[in-house]
């Protein structure tokens, strides 16, 4: 009799366990499907087309237009060229940009056959190894952040020093993947704590529409080009300043999340074709109609807003001609 009771009780306990386990599984499935349902965009709207993709291998150097680019979390990449992964510095490690040396915008840095190639007006091409594993790693100052870079050697230093011809010694450094990146959230709380950048001003991706530049040109005596503003992604087929409201966009299989507008500085007054700094236009005109809402004054101060900063929510490939979609949930 005791044996029968024991078996019966064991059977009942097993049944309860199975029922409980089944309930857990069904609940998990329901939550999973619910998550997928709620995460699936309710609306996807085409808003434009990618007309240009531009990588700036050297900070403040000439942009390289490409038809296809990888878009990892840290910014655009084409072969060995990664956006703003090379930096010109002074001997004490401080960044040098087009704000201080406008003629940097005429310097082309490309990779060919495992070599790094530097070109500039009235200069012979310099070819140096792409990697410099035996060279020292130096600490660089990018705005108020410290970040490392591998020195690219004396030849690159002599070339840049001769080209800029300003009585100072300059050096070229390269960021390597094992180095610690900068964290934009330390400057602007709008960024995710996980966001990483190398030598860009603030964000991995800068996007601007052709229509916004066209509208600006109706207000200028001398027209400017998109290159004046150094975006990574240029979009056509939309209204001027439409990008101001594109919070989440998809291009190819890449998803980009808007973080904030791009506040503009005196660097926008450097002519990308001549390397001459005007110090007035188009910055003064932008200030006349593109200042932030008073509620955002603490964030943007008195800088005009032109273009948008994005973080990479999902990595992938982007191409010229890709449609741009805004996504809403």
Short mmCIF file of N, CA, C and O in Angstrom, two decimals, residues 144-255:
data_model
loop_
_atom_site.label_atom_id
_atom_site.label_comp_id
_atom_site.label_asym_id
_atom_site.label_seq_id
_atom_site.Cartn_x
_atom_site.Cartn_y
_atom_site.Cartn_z
N UNK A 144 39.76 68.00 -25.41
CA UNK A 144 40.21 67.84 -24.02
C UNK A 144 40.37 66.37 -23.63
O UNK A 144 40.48 66.05 -22.45
N UNK A 145 40.38 65.48 -24.62
CA UNK A 145 40.51 64.04 -24.36
C UNK A 145 41.92 63.55 -24.69
O UNK A 145 42.55 64.02 -25.63
N UNK A 146 42.37 62.58 -23.92
CA UNK A 146 43.62 61.90 -24.23
C UNK A 146 43.32 60.60 -24.95
O UNK A 146 42.41 59.85 -24.57
N UNK A 147 44.08 60.32 -26.00
CA UNK A 147 43.92 59.09 -26.77
C UNK A 147 45.26 58.75 -27.38
O UNK A 147 46.09 59.64 -27.64
N UNK A 148 45.50 57.48 -27.60
CA UNK A 148 46.80 57.06 -28.12
C UNK A 148 46.85 57.08 -29.65
O UNK A 148 45.82 57.10 -30.33
N UNK A 149 48.07 57.05 -30.16
CA UNK A 149 48.31 56.91 -31.59
C UNK A 149 49.71 56.38 -31.81
O UNK A 149 50.63 56.70 -31.05
N UNK A 150 49.88 55.56 -32.84
CA UNK A 150 51.19 55.03 -33.18
C UNK A 150 51.90 56.01 -34.14
O UNK A 150 51.36 56.35 -35.19
N UNK A 151 53.08 56.45 -33.76
CA UNK A 151 53.83 57.39 -34.59
C UNK A 151 54.15 56.75 -35.95
O UNK A 151 54.58 55.60 -36.01
N UNK A 152 53.91 57.49 -37.02
CA UNK A 152 54.12 56.96 -38.38
C UNK A 152 55.53 57.21 -38.91
O UNK A 152 55.80 56.93 -40.08
N UNK A 153 56.41 57.74 -38.09
CA UNK A 153 57.81 57.83 -38.48
C UNK A 153 58.28 59.21 -38.90
O UNK A 153 57.50 60.14 -39.12
N UNK A 154 59.62 59.31 -39.03
CA UNK A 154 60.25 60.60 -39.33
C UNK A 154 59.97 61.10 -40.74
O UNK A 154 59.90 62.31 -40.97
N UNK A 155 59.84 60.18 -41.70
CA UNK A 155 59.58 60.61 -43.07
C UNK A 155 58.24 61.35 -43.18
O UNK A 155 58.16 62.40 -43.81
N UNK A 156 57.22 60.80 -42.54
CA UNK A 156 55.91 61.45 -42.55
C UNK A 156 55.99 62.79 -41.83
O UNK A 156 55.38 63.78 -42.26
N UNK A 157 56.74 62.84 -40.74
CA UNK A 157 56.90 64.09 -39.99
C UNK A 157 57.57 65.16 -40.84
O UNK A 157 57.12 66.32 -40.89
N UNK A 158 58.66 64.79 -41.51
CA UNK A 158 59.37 65.75 -42.37
C UNK A 158 58.47 66.23 -43.50
O UNK A 158 58.48 67.43 -43.85
N UNK A 159 57.69 65.32 -44.10
CA UNK A 159 56.81 65.68 -45.21
C UNK A 159 55.77 66.70 -44.75
O UNK A 159 55.55 67.73 -45.40
N UNK A 160 55.10 66.43 -43.65
CA UNK A 160 54.06 67.34 -43.14
C UNK A 160 54.65 68.67 -42.69
O UNK A 160 54.07 69.74 -42.94
N UNK A 161 55.80 68.61 -42.05
CA UNK A 161 56.45 69.84 -41.58
C UNK A 161 56.83 70.73 -42.76
O UNK A 161 56.62 71.95 -42.73
N UNK A 162 57.36 70.11 -43.81
CA UNK A 162 57.73 70.87 -45.01
C UNK A 162 56.49 71.41 -45.71
O UNK A 162 56.46 72.56 -46.17
N UNK A 163 55.45 70.60 -45.79
CA UNK A 163 54.23 71.02 -46.49
C UNK A 163 53.54 72.18 -45.77
O UNK A 163 53.18 73.18 -46.40
N UNK A 164 53.36 72.08 -44.49
CA UNK A 164 52.64 73.12 -43.75
C UNK A 164 53.50 74.38 -43.56
O UNK A 164 52.96 75.49 -43.48
N UNK A 165 54.81 74.20 -43.47
CA UNK A 165 55.76 75.33 -43.50
C UNK A 165 55.34 76.47 -42.57
O UNK A 165 55.22 77.62 -42.99
N UNK A 166 55.12 76.13 -41.31
CA UNK A 166 54.68 77.16 -40.36
C UNK A 166 55.65 77.34 -39.20
O UNK A 166 55.31 77.93 -38.17
N UNK A 167 56.86 76.81 -39.38
CA UNK A 167 57.86 76.98 -38.34
C UNK A 167 57.71 76.00 -37.19
O UNK A 167 58.40 76.13 -36.18
N UNK A 168 56.82 75.03 -37.31
CA UNK A 168 56.61 74.04 -36.27
C UNK A 168 56.92 72.65 -36.82
O UNK A 168 56.92 72.43 -38.03
N UNK A 169 57.16 71.72 -35.94
CA UNK A 169 57.35 70.32 -36.33
C UNK A 169 56.05 69.57 -36.10
O UNK A 169 55.45 69.67 -35.02
N UNK A 170 55.64 68.82 -37.11
CA UNK A 170 54.40 68.04 -37.02
C UNK A 170 54.72 66.56 -37.17
O UNK A 170 55.68 66.18 -37.83
N UNK A 171 53.86 65.74 -36.58
CA UNK A 171 54.00 64.30 -36.71
C UNK A 171 52.64 63.70 -37.05
O UNK A 171 51.59 64.30 -36.77
N UNK A 172 52.67 62.52 -37.66
CA UNK A 172 51.46 61.79 -38.03
C UNK A 172 51.36 60.55 -37.15
O UNK A 172 52.33 59.81 -37.00
N UNK A 173 50.18 60.32 -36.57
CA UNK A 173 49.97 59.13 -35.77
C UNK A 173 48.76 58.36 -36.31
O UNK A 173 47.88 58.93 -36.98
N UNK A 174 48.74 57.07 -36.01
CA UNK A 174 47.67 56.18 -36.47
C UNK A 174 47.06 55.46 -35.27
O UNK A 174 47.76 54.92 -34.42
N UNK A 175 45.73 55.42 -35.24
CA UNK A 175 45.02 54.68 -34.19
C UNK A 175 45.00 53.20 -34.56
O UNK A 175 44.76 52.83 -35.71
N UNK A 176 45.24 52.35 -33.57
CA UNK A 176 45.18 50.91 -33.77
C UNK A 176 44.10 50.30 -32.90
O UNK A 176 43.78 50.82 -31.83
N UNK A 177 43.55 49.19 -33.35
CA UNK A 177 42.35 48.62 -32.73
C UNK A 177 42.52 48.25 -31.26
O UNK A 177 41.56 48.24 -30.50
N UNK A 178 43.74 47.95 -30.82
CA UNK A 178 43.93 47.56 -29.43
C UNK A 178 43.99 48.76 -28.48
O UNK A 178 44.02 48.61 -27.26
N UNK A 179 44.01 49.96 -29.04
CA UNK A 179 44.08 51.17 -28.22
C UNK A 179 42.70 51.53 -27.66
O UNK A 179 41.67 51.09 -28.18
N UNK A 180 42.70 52.31 -26.61
CA UNK A 180 41.44 52.71 -25.98
C UNK A 180 40.83 53.90 -26.72
O UNK A 180 41.51 54.92 -26.92
N UNK A 181 39.55 53.79 -27.15
CA UNK A 181 38.90 54.89 -27.88
C UNK A 181 38.43 55.98 -26.93
O UNK A 181 38.55 55.87 -25.71
N UNK A 182 37.92 57.04 -27.49
CA UNK A 182 37.30 58.11 -26.70
C UNK A 182 35.82 57.78 -26.48
O UNK A 182 35.23 57.03 -27.24
N UNK A 183 35.22 58.37 -25.45
CA UNK A 183 33.82 58.14 -25.09
C UNK A 183 33.07 59.47 -25.19
O UNK A 183 33.20 60.33 -24.31
N UNK A 184 32.27 59.66 -26.25
CA UNK A 184 31.55 60.94 -26.41
C UNK A 184 30.65 61.29 -25.25
O UNK A 184 30.39 62.46 -24.98
N UNK A 185 30.14 60.26 -24.53
CA UNK A 185 29.23 60.51 -23.42
C UNK A 185 29.88 61.36 -22.33
O UNK A 185 29.20 62.05 -21.56
N UNK A 186 31.21 61.35 -22.28
CA UNK A 186 31.91 62.16 -21.29
C UNK A 186 31.81 63.65 -21.59
O UNK A 186 32.05 64.49 -20.71
N UNK A 187 31.48 63.97 -22.84
CA UNK A 187 31.30 65.37 -23.24
C UNK A 187 29.83 65.72 -23.38
O UNK A 187 29.40 66.83 -23.01
N UNK A 188 29.05 64.79 -23.95
CA UNK A 188 27.62 65.04 -24.20
C UNK A 188 26.83 63.84 -23.69
O UNK A 188 26.93 62.74 -24.24
N UNK A 189 26.02 64.02 -22.65
CA UNK A 189 25.26 62.91 -22.06
C UNK A 189 24.25 62.26 -23.00
O UNK A 189 23.75 61.18 -22.71
N UNK A 190 23.96 62.88 -24.14
CA UNK A 190 23.02 62.30 -25.10
C UNK A 190 23.55 61.01 -25.72
O UNK A 190 22.78 60.18 -26.19
N UNK A 191 24.85 60.83 -25.71
CA UNK A 191 25.45 59.63 -26.30
C UNK A 191 25.33 58.45 -25.34
O UNK A 191 25.30 58.61 -24.13
N UNK A 192 25.26 57.26 -25.93
CA UNK A 192 25.24 56.04 -25.14
C UNK A 192 26.59 55.86 -24.44
O UNK A 192 27.64 56.19 -25.01
N UNK A 193 26.59 55.29 -23.23
CA UNK A 193 27.87 55.02 -22.55
C UNK A 193 28.76 54.07 -23.34
O UNK A 193 29.98 54.03 -23.13
N UNK A 194 28.16 53.28 -24.25
CA UNK A 194 28.92 52.33 -25.06
C UNK A 194 29.48 52.93 -26.34
O UNK A 194 30.23 52.27 -27.06
N UNK A 195 29.12 54.18 -26.65
CA UNK A 195 29.57 54.82 -27.89
C UNK A 195 31.07 55.06 -27.86
O UNK A 195 31.64 55.49 -26.85
N UNK A 196 31.74 54.73 -28.98
CA UNK A 196 33.18 54.91 -29.08
C UNK A 196 33.52 55.70 -30.34
O UNK A 196 32.90 55.50 -31.39
N UNK A 197 34.52 56.56 -30.24
CA UNK A 197 35.05 57.25 -31.41
C UNK A 197 36.57 57.28 -31.29
O UNK A 197 37.12 57.08 -30.21
N UNK A 198 37.20 57.56 -32.42
CA UNK A 198 38.66 57.65 -32.43
C UNK A 198 39.05 59.13 -32.44
O UNK A 198 39.04 59.79 -31.41
N UNK A 199 39.33 59.69 -33.66
CA UNK A 199 39.73 61.08 -33.75
C UNK A 199 38.65 62.04 -34.27
O UNK A 199 38.91 63.24 -34.38
N UNK A 200 37.43 61.59 -34.60
CA UNK A 200 36.39 62.54 -35.00
C UNK A 200 36.09 63.52 -33.86
O UNK A 200 36.40 63.26 -32.70
N UNK A 201 35.43 64.64 -34.21
CA UNK A 201 35.08 65.61 -33.19
C UNK A 201 34.22 64.98 -32.10
O UNK A 201 34.46 65.15 -30.92
N UNK A 202 33.16 64.23 -32.53
CA UNK A 202 32.21 63.77 -31.52
C UNK A 202 31.55 62.43 -31.81
O UNK A 202 31.32 61.66 -30.89
N UNK A 203 31.17 62.16 -33.07
CA UNK A 203 30.34 60.98 -33.37
C UNK A 203 30.93 60.17 -34.53
O UNK A 203 31.71 60.69 -35.32
N UNK A 204 30.52 58.91 -34.65
CA UNK A 204 31.06 58.06 -35.72
C UNK A 204 30.61 58.47 -37.13
O UNK A 204 31.34 58.25 -38.09
N UNK A 205 29.39 59.00 -37.25
CA UNK A 205 28.83 59.30 -38.59
C UNK A 205 28.20 60.69 -38.60
O UNK A 205 27.46 61.06 -37.68
N UNK A 206 28.52 61.43 -39.66
CA UNK A 206 27.91 62.74 -39.88
C UNK A 206 27.13 62.70 -41.19
O UNK A 206 27.68 62.27 -42.22
N UNK A 207 25.88 63.10 -41.15
CA UNK A 207 25.01 63.03 -42.33
C UNK A 207 24.46 64.41 -42.66
O UNK A 207 24.10 65.18 -41.77
N UNK A 208 24.39 64.71 -43.96
CA UNK A 208 23.89 66.00 -44.43
C UNK A 208 23.17 65.80 -45.76
O UNK A 208 23.56 64.93 -46.55
N UNK A 209 22.14 66.58 -46.01
CA UNK A 209 21.41 66.48 -47.28
C UNK A 209 21.89 67.54 -48.28
O UNK A 209 22.30 68.64 -47.89
N UNK A 210 21.84 67.19 -49.55
CA UNK A 210 22.17 68.15 -50.61
C UNK A 210 21.22 69.34 -50.57
O UNK A 210 21.63 70.48 -50.83
N UNK A 211 19.95 69.09 -50.23
CA UNK A 211 18.95 70.16 -50.23
C UNK A 211 19.27 71.22 -49.18
O UNK A 211 19.01 72.41 -49.40
N UNK A 212 19.83 70.80 -48.05
CA UNK A 212 20.19 71.77 -47.01
C UNK A 212 21.30 72.71 -47.51
O UNK A 212 21.27 73.91 -47.26
N UNK A 213 22.27 72.14 -48.22
CA UNK A 213 23.35 72.96 -48.78
C UNK A 213 22.81 73.88 -49.87
O UNK A 213 23.18 75.06 -49.95
N UNK A 214 21.90 73.37 -50.70
CA UNK A 214 21.30 74.19 -51.75
C UNK A 214 20.53 75.36 -51.15
O UNK A 214 20.58 76.48 -51.66
N UNK A 215 19.80 75.12 -50.05
CA UNK A 215 19.07 76.20 -49.40
C UNK A 215 20.03 77.24 -48.82
O UNK A 215 19.79 78.46 -48.93
N UNK A 216 21.12 76.78 -48.21
CA UNK A 216 22.13 77.71 -47.71
C UNK A 216 22.67 78.57 -48.83
O UNK A 216 22.87 79.79 -48.66
N UNK A 217 22.91 77.98 -49.99
CA UNK A 217 23.49 78.73 -51.11
C UNK A 217 22.58 79.84 -51.63
O UNK A 217 23.06 80.81 -52.23
N UNK A 218 21.28 79.72 -51.42
CA UNK A 218 20.36 80.81 -51.83
C UNK A 218 20.58 82.05 -50.96
O UNK A 218 20.11 83.14 -51.31
N UNK A 219 21.29 81.90 -49.85
CA UNK A 219 21.51 83.01 -48.92
C UNK A 219 22.94 83.55 -48.99
O UNK A 219 23.27 84.50 -48.26
N UNK A 220 23.78 82.90 -49.80
CA UNK A 220 25.18 83.29 -49.88
C UNK A 220 25.50 84.00 -51.19
O UNK A 220 24.90 83.71 -52.23
N UNK A 221 26.47 84.89 -51.15
CA UNK A 221 26.94 85.53 -52.38
C UNK A 221 27.81 84.56 -53.18
O UNK A 221 27.79 84.57 -54.40
N UNK A 222 28.60 83.76 -52.46
CA UNK A 222 29.45 82.76 -53.13
C UNK A 222 29.03 81.38 -52.65
O UNK A 222 29.08 81.08 -51.45
N UNK A 223 28.64 80.55 -53.60
CA UNK A 223 28.11 79.23 -53.26
C UNK A 223 29.20 78.33 -52.66
O UNK A 223 30.39 78.46 -52.99
N UNK A 224 28.76 77.43 -51.79
CA UNK A 224 29.66 76.44 -51.21
C UNK A 224 29.20 75.06 -51.65
O UNK A 224 28.10 74.90 -52.20
N UNK A 225 30.03 74.07 -51.40
CA UNK A 225 29.68 72.70 -51.75
C UNK A 225 29.51 71.88 -50.47
O UNK A 225 29.87 72.31 -49.37
N UNK A 226 29.00 70.67 -50.64
CA UNK A 226 28.85 69.76 -49.51
C UNK A 226 30.19 69.52 -48.83
O UNK A 226 30.26 69.38 -47.59
N UNK A 227 31.27 69.51 -49.61
CA UNK A 227 32.60 69.22 -49.07
C UNK A 227 33.01 70.20 -47.98
O UNK A 227 33.85 69.89 -47.13
N UNK A 228 32.42 71.40 -47.98
CA UNK A 228 32.74 72.41 -46.97
C UNK A 228 32.39 71.92 -45.56
O UNK A 228 32.96 72.40 -44.59
N UNK A 229 31.48 70.94 -45.47
CA UNK A 229 30.95 70.51 -44.18
C UNK A 229 31.36 69.10 -43.80
O UNK A 229 30.99 68.60 -42.74
N UNK A 230 32.10 68.42 -44.66
CA UNK A 230 32.77 67.17 -44.36
C UNK A 230 31.85 66.07 -43.80
O UNK A 230 32.19 65.40 -42.81
N UNK A 231 30.69 65.84 -44.43
CA UNK A 231 29.84 64.73 -43.97
C UNK A 231 30.36 63.39 -44.47
O UNK A 231 31.08 63.32 -45.47
N UNK A 232 29.97 62.32 -43.79
CA UNK A 232 30.27 60.97 -44.27
C UNK A 232 29.23 60.47 -45.25
O UNK A 232 29.54 59.77 -46.21
N UNK A 233 27.97 60.82 -44.98
CA UNK A 233 26.86 60.37 -45.82
C UNK A 233 26.10 61.59 -46.32
O UNK A 233 25.67 62.44 -45.52
N UNK A 234 25.96 61.68 -47.63
CA UNK A 234 25.21 62.77 -48.25
C UNK A 234 23.95 62.19 -48.88
O UNK A 234 24.01 61.15 -49.55
N UNK A 235 22.82 62.84 -48.63
CA UNK A 235 21.53 62.33 -49.08
C UNK A 235 20.89 63.31 -50.05
O UNK A 235 20.89 64.52 -49.82
N UNK A 236 20.35 62.77 -51.12
CA UNK A 236 19.60 63.58 -52.09
C UNK A 236 18.14 63.14 -52.08
O UNK A 236 17.78 62.12 -51.49
N UNK A 237 17.28 63.93 -52.78
CA UNK A 237 15.88 63.54 -52.93
C UNK A 237 15.00 63.83 -51.73
O UNK A 237 13.95 63.21 -51.56
N UNK A 238 15.43 64.77 -50.88
CA UNK A 238 14.61 65.16 -49.72
C UNK A 238 14.56 66.68 -49.63
O UNK A 238 15.27 67.38 -50.34
N UNK A 239 13.71 67.18 -48.76
CA UNK A 239 13.61 68.62 -48.54
C UNK A 239 14.79 69.11 -47.70
O UNK A 239 15.42 68.34 -46.97
N UNK A 240 15.05 70.40 -47.78
CA UNK A 240 16.10 71.00 -46.96
C UNK A 240 15.80 70.79 -45.48
O UNK A 240 14.66 70.95 -45.03
N UNK A 241 16.82 70.36 -44.74
CA UNK A 241 16.76 70.17 -43.29
C UNK A 241 15.81 69.04 -42.87
O UNK A 241 15.51 68.90 -41.69
N UNK A 242 15.40 68.21 -43.82
CA UNK A 242 14.57 67.06 -43.47
C UNK A 242 15.31 66.15 -42.50
O UNK A 242 14.71 65.53 -41.61
N UNK A 243 16.64 66.09 -42.63
CA UNK A 243 17.44 65.21 -41.78
C UNK A 243 17.37 65.59 -40.30
O UNK A 243 17.72 64.78 -39.43
N UNK A 244 16.91 66.79 -40.01
CA UNK A 244 16.78 67.20 -38.61
C UNK A 244 15.84 66.29 -37.82
O UNK A 244 15.95 66.20 -36.59
N UNK A 245 14.91 65.65 -38.51
CA UNK A 245 13.88 64.86 -37.83
C UNK A 245 14.03 63.36 -38.06
O UNK A 245 13.16 62.59 -37.67
N UNK A 246 15.14 62.92 -38.67
CA UNK A 246 15.33 61.49 -38.94
C UNK A 246 15.99 60.83 -37.73
O UNK A 246 17.21 60.69 -37.65
N UNK A 247 15.20 60.36 -36.80
CA UNK A 247 15.75 59.81 -35.57
C UNK A 247 16.36 58.43 -35.75
O UNK A 247 17.44 58.14 -35.23
N UNK A 248 15.70 57.56 -36.47
CA UNK A 248 16.22 56.22 -36.74
C UNK A 248 16.10 55.95 -38.22
O UNK A 248 14.99 56.01 -38.78
N UNK A 249 17.21 55.69 -38.89
CA UNK A 249 17.17 55.47 -40.33
C UNK A 249 17.86 54.16 -40.67
O UNK A 249 18.71 53.65 -39.94
N UNK A 250 17.46 53.62 -41.83
CA UNK A 250 18.09 52.42 -42.35
C UNK A 250 18.59 52.69 -43.76
O UNK A 250 17.88 53.24 -44.59
N UNK A 251 19.86 52.30 -43.99
CA UNK A 251 20.48 52.42 -45.30
C UNK A 251 21.12 51.08 -45.60
O UNK A 251 22.03 50.65 -44.88
N UNK A 252 20.68 50.40 -46.64
CA UNK A 252 21.15 49.03 -46.86
C UNK A 252 20.74 48.20 -45.66
O UNK A 252 19.59 48.21 -45.24
N UNK A 253 21.70 47.49 -45.07
CA UNK A 253 21.40 46.73 -43.86
C UNK A 253 21.92 47.42 -42.60
O UNK A 253 22.01 46.83 -41.53
N UNK A 254 22.24 48.71 -42.73
CA UNK A 254 22.78 49.50 -41.63
C UNK A 254 21.67 50.32 -40.99
O UNK A 254 20.85 50.93 -41.69
N UNK A 255 21.63 50.34 -39.67
CA UNK A 255 20.71 51.21 -38.95
C UNK A 255 21.50 52.27 -38.19
O UNK A 255 22.48 51.95 -37.50
#
